[in-house]
Coordinates of C-alpha atoms and ligand atoms in Angstrom, one line a residue:
X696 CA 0.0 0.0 0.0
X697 CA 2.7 2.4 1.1
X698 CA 4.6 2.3 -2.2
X699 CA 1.3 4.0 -4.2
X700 CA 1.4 6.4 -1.7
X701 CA 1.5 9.9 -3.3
X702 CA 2.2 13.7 -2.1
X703 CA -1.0 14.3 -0.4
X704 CA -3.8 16.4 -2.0
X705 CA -3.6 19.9 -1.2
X706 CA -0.1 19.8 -1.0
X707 CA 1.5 23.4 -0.7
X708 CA 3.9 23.3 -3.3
X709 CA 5.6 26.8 -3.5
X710 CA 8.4 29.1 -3.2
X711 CA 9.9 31.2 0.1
X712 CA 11.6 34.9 -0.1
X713 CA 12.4 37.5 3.0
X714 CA 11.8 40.9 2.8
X715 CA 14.7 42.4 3.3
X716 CA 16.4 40.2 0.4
X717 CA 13.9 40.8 -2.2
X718 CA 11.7 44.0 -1.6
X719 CA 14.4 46.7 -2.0
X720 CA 12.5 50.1 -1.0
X721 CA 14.3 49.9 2.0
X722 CA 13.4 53.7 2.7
X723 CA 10.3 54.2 0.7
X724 CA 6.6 55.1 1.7
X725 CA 7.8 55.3 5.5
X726 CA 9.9 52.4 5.9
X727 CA 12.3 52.8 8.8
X728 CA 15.8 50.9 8.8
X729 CA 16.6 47.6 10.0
X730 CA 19.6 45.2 10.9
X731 CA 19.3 43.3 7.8
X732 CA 19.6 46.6 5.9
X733 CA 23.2 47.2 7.8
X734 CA 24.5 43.8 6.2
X735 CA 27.4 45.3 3.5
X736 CA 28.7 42.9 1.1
X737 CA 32.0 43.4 1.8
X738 CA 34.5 41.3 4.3
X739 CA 33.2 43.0 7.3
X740 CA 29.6 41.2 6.7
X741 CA 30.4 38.4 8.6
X742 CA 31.6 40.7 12.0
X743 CA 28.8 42.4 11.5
X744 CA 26.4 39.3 11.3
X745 CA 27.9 37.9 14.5
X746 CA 27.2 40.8 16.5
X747 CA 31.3 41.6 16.4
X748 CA 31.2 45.3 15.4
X749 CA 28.9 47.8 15.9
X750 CA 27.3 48.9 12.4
X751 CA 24.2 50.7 12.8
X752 CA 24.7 53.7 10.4
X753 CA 25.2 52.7 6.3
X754 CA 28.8 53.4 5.6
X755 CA 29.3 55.9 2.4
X756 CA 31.9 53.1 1.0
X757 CA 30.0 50.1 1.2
X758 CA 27.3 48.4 -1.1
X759 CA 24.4 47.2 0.5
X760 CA 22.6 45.0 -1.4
X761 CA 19.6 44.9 0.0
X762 CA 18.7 48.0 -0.1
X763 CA 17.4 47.7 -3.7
X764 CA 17.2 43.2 -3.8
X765 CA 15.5 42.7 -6.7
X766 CA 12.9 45.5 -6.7
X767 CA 10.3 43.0 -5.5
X768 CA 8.6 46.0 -3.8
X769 CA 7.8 47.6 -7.5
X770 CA 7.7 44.2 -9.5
X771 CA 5.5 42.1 -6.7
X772 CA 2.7 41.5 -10.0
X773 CA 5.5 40.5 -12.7
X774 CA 6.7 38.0 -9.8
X775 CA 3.4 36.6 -9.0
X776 CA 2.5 36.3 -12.3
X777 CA 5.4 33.9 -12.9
X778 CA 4.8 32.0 -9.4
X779 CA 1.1 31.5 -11.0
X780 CA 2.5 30.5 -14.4
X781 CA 4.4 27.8 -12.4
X782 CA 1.5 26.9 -10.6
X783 CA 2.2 27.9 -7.0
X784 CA -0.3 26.7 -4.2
X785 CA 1.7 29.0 -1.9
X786 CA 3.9 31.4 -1.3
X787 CA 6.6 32.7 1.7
X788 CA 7.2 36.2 2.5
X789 CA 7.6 38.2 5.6
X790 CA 6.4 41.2 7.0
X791 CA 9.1 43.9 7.5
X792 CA 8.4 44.8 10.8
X793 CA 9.5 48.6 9.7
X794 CA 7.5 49.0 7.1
X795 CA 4.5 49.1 9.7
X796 CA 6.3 50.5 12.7
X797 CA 9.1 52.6 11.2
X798 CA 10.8 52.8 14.5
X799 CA 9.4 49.9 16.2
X800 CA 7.1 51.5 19.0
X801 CA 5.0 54.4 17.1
X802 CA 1.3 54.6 18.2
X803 CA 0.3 54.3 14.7
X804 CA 1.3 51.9 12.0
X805 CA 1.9 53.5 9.0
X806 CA -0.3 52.7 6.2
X807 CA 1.3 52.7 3.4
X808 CA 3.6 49.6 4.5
X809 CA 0.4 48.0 5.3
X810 CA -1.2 48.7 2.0
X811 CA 2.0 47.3 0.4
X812 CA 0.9 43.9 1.9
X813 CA -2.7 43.8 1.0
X814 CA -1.9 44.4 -2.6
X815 CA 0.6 41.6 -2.4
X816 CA -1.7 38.8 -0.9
X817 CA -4.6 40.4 -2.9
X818 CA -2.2 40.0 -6.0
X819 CA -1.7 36.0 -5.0
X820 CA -5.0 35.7 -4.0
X821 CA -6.1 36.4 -7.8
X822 CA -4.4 33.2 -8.5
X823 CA -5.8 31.0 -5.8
X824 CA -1.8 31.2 -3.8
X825 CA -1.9 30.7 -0.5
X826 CA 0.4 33.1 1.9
X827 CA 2.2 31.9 4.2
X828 CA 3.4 34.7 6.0
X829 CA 6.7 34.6 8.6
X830 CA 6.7 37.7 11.3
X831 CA 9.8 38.3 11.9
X832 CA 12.8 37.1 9.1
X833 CA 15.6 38.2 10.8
X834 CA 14.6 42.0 10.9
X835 CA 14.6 44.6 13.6
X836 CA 14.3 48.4 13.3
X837 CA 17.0 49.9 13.8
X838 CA 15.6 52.5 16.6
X839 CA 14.9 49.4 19.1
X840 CA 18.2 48.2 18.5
X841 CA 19.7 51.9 19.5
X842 CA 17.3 52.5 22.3
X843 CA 17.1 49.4 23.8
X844 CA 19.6 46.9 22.2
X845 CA 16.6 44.5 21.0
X846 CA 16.1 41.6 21.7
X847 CA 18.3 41.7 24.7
X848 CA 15.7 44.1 26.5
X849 CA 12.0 42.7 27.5
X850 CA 10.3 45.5 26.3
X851 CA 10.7 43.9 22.4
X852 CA 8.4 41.3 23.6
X853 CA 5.4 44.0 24.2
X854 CA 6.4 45.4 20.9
X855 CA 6.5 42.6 19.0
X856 CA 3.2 41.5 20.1
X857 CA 1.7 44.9 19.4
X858 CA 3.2 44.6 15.5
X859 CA 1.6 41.0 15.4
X860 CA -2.1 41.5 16.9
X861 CA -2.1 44.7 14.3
X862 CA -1.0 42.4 11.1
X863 CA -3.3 39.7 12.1
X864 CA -6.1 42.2 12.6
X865 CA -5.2 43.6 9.0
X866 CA -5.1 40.8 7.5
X867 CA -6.8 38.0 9.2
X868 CA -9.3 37.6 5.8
X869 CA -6.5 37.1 3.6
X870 CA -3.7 34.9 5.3
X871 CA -3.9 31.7 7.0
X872 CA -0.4 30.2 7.4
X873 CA 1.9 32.1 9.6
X874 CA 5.4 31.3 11.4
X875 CA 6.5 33.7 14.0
X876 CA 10.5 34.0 14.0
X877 CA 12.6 32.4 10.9
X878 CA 15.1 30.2 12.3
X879 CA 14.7 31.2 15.7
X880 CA 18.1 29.2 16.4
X881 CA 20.0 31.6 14.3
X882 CA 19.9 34.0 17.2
X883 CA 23.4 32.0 18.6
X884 CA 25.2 31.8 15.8
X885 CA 24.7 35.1 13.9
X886 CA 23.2 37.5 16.8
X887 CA 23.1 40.6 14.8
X888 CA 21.9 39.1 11.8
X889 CA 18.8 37.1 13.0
X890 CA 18.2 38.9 15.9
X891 CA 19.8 42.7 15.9
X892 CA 22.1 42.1 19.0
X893 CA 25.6 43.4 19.1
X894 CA 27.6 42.1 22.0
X895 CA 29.7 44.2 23.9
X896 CA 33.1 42.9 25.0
X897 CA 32.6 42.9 28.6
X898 CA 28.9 41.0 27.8
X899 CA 28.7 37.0 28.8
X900 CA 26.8 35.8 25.3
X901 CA 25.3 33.1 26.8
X902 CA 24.1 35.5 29.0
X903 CA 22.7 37.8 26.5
X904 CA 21.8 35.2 24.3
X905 CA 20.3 32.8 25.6
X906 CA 18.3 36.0 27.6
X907 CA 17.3 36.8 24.0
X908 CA 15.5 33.8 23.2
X909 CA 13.6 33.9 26.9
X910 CA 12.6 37.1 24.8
X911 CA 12.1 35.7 21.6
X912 CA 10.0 32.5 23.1
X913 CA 8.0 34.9 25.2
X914 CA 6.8 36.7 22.0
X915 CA 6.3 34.0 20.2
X916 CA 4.0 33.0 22.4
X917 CA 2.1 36.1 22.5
X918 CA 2.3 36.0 18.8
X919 CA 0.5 32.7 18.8
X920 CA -2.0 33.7 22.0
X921 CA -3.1 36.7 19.8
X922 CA -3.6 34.5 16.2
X923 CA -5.8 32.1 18.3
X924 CA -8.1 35.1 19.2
X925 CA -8.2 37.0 16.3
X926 CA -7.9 34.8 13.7
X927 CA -9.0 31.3 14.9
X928 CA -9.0 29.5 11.7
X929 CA -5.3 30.4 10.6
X930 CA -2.4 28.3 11.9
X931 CA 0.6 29.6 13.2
X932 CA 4.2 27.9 13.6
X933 CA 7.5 27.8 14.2
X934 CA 10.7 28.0 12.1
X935 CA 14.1 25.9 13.1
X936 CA 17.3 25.9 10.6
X937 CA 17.4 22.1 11.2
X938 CA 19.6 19.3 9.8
X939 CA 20.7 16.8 12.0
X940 CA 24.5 16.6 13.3
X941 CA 25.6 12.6 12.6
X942 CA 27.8 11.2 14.8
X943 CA 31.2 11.3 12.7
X944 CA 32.0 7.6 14.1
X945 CA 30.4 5.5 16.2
X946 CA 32.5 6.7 19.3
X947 CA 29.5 6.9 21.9
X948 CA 31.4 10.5 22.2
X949 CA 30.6 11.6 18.5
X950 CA 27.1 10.2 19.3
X951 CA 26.4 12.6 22.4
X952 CA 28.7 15.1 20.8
X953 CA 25.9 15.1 17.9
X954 CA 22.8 14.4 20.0
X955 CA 24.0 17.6 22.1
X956 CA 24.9 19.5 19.1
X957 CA 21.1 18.9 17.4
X958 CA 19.6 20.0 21.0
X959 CA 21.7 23.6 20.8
X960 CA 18.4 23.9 17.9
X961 CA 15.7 21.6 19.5
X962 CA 15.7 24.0 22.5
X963 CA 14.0 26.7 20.9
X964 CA 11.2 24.4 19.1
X965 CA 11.3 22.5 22.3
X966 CA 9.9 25.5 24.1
X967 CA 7.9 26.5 21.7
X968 CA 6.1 23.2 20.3
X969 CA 5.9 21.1 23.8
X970 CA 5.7 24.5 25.8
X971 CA 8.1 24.3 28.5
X972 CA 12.2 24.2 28.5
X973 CA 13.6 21.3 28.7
X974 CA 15.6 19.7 31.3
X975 CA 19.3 19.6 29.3
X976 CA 18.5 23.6 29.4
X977 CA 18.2 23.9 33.1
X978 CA 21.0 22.1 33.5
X979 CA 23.2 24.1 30.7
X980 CA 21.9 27.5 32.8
X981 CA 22.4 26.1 35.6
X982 CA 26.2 24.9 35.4
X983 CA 27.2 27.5 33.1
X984 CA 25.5 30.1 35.5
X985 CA 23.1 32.0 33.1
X986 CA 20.7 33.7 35.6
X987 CA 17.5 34.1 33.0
X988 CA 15.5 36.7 34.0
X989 CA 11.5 35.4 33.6
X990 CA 8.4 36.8 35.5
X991 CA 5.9 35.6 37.0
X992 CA 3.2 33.8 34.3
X993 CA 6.3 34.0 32.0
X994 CA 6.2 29.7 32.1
X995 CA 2.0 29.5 31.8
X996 CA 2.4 31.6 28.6
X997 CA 4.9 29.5 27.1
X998 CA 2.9 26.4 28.3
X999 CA -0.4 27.3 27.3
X1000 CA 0.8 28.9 23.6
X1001 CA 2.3 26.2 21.6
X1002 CA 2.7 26.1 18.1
X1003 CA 0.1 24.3 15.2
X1004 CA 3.1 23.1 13.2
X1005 CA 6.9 23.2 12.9
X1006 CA 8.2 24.7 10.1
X1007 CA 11.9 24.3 8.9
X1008 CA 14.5 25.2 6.5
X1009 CA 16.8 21.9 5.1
X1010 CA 20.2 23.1 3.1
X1011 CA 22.5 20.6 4.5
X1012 CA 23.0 18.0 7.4
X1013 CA 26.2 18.2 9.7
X1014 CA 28.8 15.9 11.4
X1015 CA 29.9 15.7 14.9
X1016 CA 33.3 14.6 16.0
X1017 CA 35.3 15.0 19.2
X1018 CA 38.5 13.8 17.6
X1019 CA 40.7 17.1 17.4
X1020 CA 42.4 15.2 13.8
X1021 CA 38.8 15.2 12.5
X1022 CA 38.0 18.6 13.9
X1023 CA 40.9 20.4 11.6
X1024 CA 38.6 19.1 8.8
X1025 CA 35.6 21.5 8.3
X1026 CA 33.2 22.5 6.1
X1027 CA 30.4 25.3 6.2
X1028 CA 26.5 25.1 5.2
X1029 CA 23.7 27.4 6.2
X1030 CA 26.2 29.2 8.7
X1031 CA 26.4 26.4 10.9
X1032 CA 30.1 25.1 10.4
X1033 CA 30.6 21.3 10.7
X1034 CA 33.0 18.8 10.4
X1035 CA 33.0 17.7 6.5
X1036 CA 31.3 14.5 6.0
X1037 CA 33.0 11.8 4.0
X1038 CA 29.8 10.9 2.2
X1039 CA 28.5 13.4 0.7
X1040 CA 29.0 16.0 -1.9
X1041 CA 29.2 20.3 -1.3
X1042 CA 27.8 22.8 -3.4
X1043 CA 29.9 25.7 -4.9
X1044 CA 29.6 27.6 -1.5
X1045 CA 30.6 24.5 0.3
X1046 CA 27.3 23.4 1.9
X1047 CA 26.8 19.6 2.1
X1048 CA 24.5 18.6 -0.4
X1049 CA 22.8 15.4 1.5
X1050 CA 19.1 14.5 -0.2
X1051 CA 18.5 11.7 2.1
X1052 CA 18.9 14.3 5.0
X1053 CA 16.0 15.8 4.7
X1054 CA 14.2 12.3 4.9
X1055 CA 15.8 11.9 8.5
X1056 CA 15.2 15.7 9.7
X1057 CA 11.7 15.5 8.8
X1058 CA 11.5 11.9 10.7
X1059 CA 13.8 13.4 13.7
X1060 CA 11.4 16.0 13.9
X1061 CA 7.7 14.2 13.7
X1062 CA 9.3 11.9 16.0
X1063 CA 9.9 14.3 18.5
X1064 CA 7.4 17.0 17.9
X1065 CA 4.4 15.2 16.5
X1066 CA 3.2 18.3 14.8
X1067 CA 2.5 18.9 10.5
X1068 CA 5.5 19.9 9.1
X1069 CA 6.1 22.4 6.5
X1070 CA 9.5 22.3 4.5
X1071 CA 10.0 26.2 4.2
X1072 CA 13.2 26.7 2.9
X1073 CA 15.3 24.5 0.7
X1074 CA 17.3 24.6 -2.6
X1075 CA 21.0 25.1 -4.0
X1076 CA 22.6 28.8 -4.3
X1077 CA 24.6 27.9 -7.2
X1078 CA 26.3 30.1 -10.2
X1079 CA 24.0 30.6 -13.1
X1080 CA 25.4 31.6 -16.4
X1081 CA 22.7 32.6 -19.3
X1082 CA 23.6 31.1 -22.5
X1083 CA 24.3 33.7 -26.0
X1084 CA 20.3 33.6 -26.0
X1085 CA 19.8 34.4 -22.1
X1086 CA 18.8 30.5 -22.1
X1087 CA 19.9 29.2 -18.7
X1088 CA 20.5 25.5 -18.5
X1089 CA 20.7 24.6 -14.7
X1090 CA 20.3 20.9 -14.7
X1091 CA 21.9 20.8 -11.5
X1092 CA 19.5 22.4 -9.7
X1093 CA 17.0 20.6 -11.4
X1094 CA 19.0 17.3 -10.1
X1095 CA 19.3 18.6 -6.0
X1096 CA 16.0 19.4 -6.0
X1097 CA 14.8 16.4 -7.5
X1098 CA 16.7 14.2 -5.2
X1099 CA 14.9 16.1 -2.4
X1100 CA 11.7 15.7 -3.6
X1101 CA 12.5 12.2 -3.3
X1102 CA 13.7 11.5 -0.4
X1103 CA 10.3 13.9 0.7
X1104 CA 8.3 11.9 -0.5
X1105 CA 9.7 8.3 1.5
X1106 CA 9.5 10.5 4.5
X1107 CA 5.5 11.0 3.7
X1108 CA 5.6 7.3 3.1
X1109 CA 7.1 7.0 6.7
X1110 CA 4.3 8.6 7.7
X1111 CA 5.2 12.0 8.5
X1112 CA 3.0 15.1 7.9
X1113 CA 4.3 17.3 5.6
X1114 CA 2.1 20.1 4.3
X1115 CA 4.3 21.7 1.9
X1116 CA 7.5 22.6 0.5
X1117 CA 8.1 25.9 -0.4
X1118 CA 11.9 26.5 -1.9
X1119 CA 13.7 28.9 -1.1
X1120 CA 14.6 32.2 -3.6
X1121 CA 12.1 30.9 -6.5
X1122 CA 13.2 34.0 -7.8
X1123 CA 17.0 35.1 -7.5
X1124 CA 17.5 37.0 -4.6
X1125 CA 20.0 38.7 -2.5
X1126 CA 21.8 35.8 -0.4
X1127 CA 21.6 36.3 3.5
X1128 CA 25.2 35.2 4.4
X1129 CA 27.5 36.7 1.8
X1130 CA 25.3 39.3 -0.1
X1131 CA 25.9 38.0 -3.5
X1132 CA 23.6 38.3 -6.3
X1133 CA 25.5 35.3 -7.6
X1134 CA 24.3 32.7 -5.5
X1135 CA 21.3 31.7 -7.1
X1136 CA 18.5 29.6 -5.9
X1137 CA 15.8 30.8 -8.4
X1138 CA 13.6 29.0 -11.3
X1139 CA 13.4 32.7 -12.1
X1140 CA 16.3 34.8 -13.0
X1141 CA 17.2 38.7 -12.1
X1142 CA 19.9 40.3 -14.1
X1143 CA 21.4 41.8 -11.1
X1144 CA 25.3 41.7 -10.1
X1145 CA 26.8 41.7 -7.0
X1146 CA 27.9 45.4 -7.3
X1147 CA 24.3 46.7 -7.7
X1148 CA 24.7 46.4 -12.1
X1149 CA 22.1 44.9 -13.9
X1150 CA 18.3 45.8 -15.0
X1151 CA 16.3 44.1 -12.9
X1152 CA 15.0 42.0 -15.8
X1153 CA 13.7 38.9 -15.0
X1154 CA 13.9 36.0 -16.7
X1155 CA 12.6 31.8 -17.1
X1156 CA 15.7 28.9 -15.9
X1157 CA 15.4 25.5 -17.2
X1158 CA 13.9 24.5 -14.2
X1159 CA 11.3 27.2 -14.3
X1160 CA 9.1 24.1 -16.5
X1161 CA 10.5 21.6 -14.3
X1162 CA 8.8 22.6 -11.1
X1163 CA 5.6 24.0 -13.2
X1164 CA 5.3 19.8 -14.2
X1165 CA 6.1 18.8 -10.1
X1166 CA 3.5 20.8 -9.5
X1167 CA 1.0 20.2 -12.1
X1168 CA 1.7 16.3 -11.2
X1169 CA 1.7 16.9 -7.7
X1170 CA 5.2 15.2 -7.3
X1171 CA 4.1 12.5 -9.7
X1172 CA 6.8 13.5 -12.3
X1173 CA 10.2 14.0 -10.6
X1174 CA 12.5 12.2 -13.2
X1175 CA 11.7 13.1 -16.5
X1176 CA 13.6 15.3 -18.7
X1177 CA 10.8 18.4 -19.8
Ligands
BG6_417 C1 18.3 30.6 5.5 C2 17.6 32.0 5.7 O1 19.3 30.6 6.5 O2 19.0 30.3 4.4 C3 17.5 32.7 4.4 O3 16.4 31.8 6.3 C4 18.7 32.5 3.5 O4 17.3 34.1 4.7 C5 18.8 31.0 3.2 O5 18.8 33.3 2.4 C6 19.9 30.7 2.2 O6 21.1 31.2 2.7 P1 22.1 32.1 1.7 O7 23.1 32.5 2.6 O8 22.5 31.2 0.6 O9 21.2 33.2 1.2

């Protein structure tokens, strides 16, 4: 029986995109600045992701690339027009939180960034495309981060719940899928980045960090108390970078080593889908002597607000070793650094290409959590390079997808819930770690280089027909050659 089994019906096939990496109009009609609009593409990018150096004016010199992306704020139609011609049942995008409150706290939202968003799920709406719709992808205006140092301050949780009760209230009619913070976990590895937090030299980062997420998972929480009274019908999740960390031998040390290294993530979904922290946590607090601030009814909140499904982004899986020879031996993939895995391949940026990885995540996860899934980010940044006629042939996208359409589908066979699978960048967009235009995940590509040059023009890859016959199949055509 299990082999005829089939994506389900109703499956959300579609594409994923952040705001600050595709809208551009990072000033216009009232927007206020964020982090993510502070990210140069030059070699400080990285100190400046991790929170390292204090960046929060634009610097004459440097090109930032999202301040324009891909124009997404002007072109939104053209786009959804070709997301419709592919035949997308949904579609990814967040919410710039300073688009509606410029500087985080105003009394008023400002309408025009809230217009901007109606038109856009109005715009998918005309083609039957289903928002999904994340909160918070990485961005945090600017002013918060000056006045109070975001997330590290409690008051972002007030705020944050103010921005989502007025979104849900604007849109409550038009969207039903929303996440509350993109990879929550990015908050430890890239501070700034995912969560606007530079740390000061005389700061403990655990401390600070990990007081963050008490933040972070107190918001969310509110975040998901306000959908259910608001908007009762919609559901509202989570969002973990996952990928498991293998054991690199079977050393019972590389197996803790990994199983330790996979709950550094869980935590945060932990909280957030089972509602309470769990016991490794305490303990990590406790002997590392993080004092968490929390107030009373902090725990009920967390307890009584729990997620309706667990969504995740799969690039790459990781290896765990505690032998320092195997250490010297790294590799990177989705920010996360790891230990290089003998197995498996690495795309041109280095992240581990592992299909059958996305099989055991979702597995790990139902396991654990059993909640729906939804596969919200995944694909291969790779060089495209249009041919004399602007024809792009990128067979090996059409190959890593594929593969993880796959290994998708035995995971549905294993009985997990997935509800959908939206890739990430359909359309080229402005990559989150380095900057570059040329990392490409798109069906769709934007003649845009990485030093701003280009028109904007978009333009049909190869595997722009590919996915249109996934999803006109509904998964049932994965091999053939269109
Ligand atoms: C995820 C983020 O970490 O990976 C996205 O949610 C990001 O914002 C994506 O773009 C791919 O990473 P990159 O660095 O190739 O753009």
């Amino acid at each position: 029986m299990t082999n005829d089994m089939r994506f389900p019906e109703g499956f959300l096939w579609g594409g994923a995109i952040a705001a600050n990496q595709a809208e551009g109009g990072y000033l216009e009609d009232g927007k206020g600045m964020t982090n993510v609009d502070l990210l140069p593409r030059s070699n400080k990018r990285r100190a400046i992701m991790e929170g390292k150096i204090d960046s929060l004016k634009p610097n004459e010199e440097d090109f930032y690339p999202s301040h324009e992306a891909i124009n997404f704020y002007h072109r939104y139609k053209e786009d959804i027009a070709l997301f419709a011609e592919m035949g997308f049942k949904s579609f990814r995008l967040s919410i710039s939180w300073a688009r509606i409150f410029p500087n985080g706290d105003d009394e008023q939202p400002n309408e025009a960034g809230l217009k901007f968003y109606d038109n856009v799920f109005d715009e998918l709406h005309k083609y039957g495309i289903e928002p999904v719709v994340t909160i918070a992808h990485f961005d945090v205006p600017v002013s918060l981060i000056e006045r109070f140092g975001s997330w590290k301050s409690r008051r972002l949780v007030d705020l944050f719940e103010k921005f989502s009760r007025t979104i849900f209230e604007r849109y409550k009619n038009k969207v039903k899928y929303w996440m509350t913070f993109n990879e929550i976990n990015m908050l430890l590895h890239l501070p700034f980045m995912g969560a606007g937090i530079v740390l000061k030299e005389d700061e403990d980062r655990n401390q600070v960090l990990y007081q963050a997420a008490h933040h972070q998972l107190l918001a969310s929480a509110k975040a998901v108390q306000a959908a259910r009274e608001i908007t009762p019908e919609a559901q509202i999740g989570c969002m973990l970078a996952a990928g498991m960390n293998y054991p690199y031998s079977s050393n019972p040390e590389d197996i803790w080593k990994g199983m330790d290294k996979d709950r550094e993530s869980f935590f945060f979904i932990d909280v957030q889908s089972r509602g309470e922290y769990p016991g490794y946590a305490k303990r990590f607090f406790e002997e590392n002597n993080l004092d968490i601030k929390m107030q009373d009814g902090d725990l009920e909140l967390l307890k009584e607000n729990t997620v309706d499904y667990i969504g995740f982004s799969y690039y790459s899986s990781r290896c765990a070793s505690t032998d320092p020879e195997v250490l010297k031996n790294q590799t990177s993939g989705n920010v996360f650094g790891s230990v290089k895995n003998p197995y498996t391949k690495v795309s041109e940026w280095g992240w581990t290409i592992d299909p059958k990885g996305l099989r055991i995540t979702a597995n790990q996860l139902w396991d654990r959590y059993q909640k729906p899934l939804f596969v919200v980010e995944n694909g291969l940044g790779a060089v495209d390079t249009p041919e004399e006629d602007g024809s792009i042939h990128d067979d090996y996208r059409i190959e890593y997808l594929r593969e993880h359409f796959k290994e998708m589908l035995e995971a549905i066979k294993d009985g997990v819930e997935i509800i959908g699978y939206t890739s990430w960048g359909p359309i080229d967009i402005v990559s989150a770690s380095t900057g570059e235009m040329k990392k490409r995940y798109g069906y769709i590509y934007v003649d845009r280089d990485n030093e701003g040059n280009g028109t904007f023009n978009r333009s049909k890859k190869k595997s722009f027909d590919w996915y249109k016959q996934v999803i006109e199949t509904n998964g049932e055509s994965l091999g053939e050659e269109v």
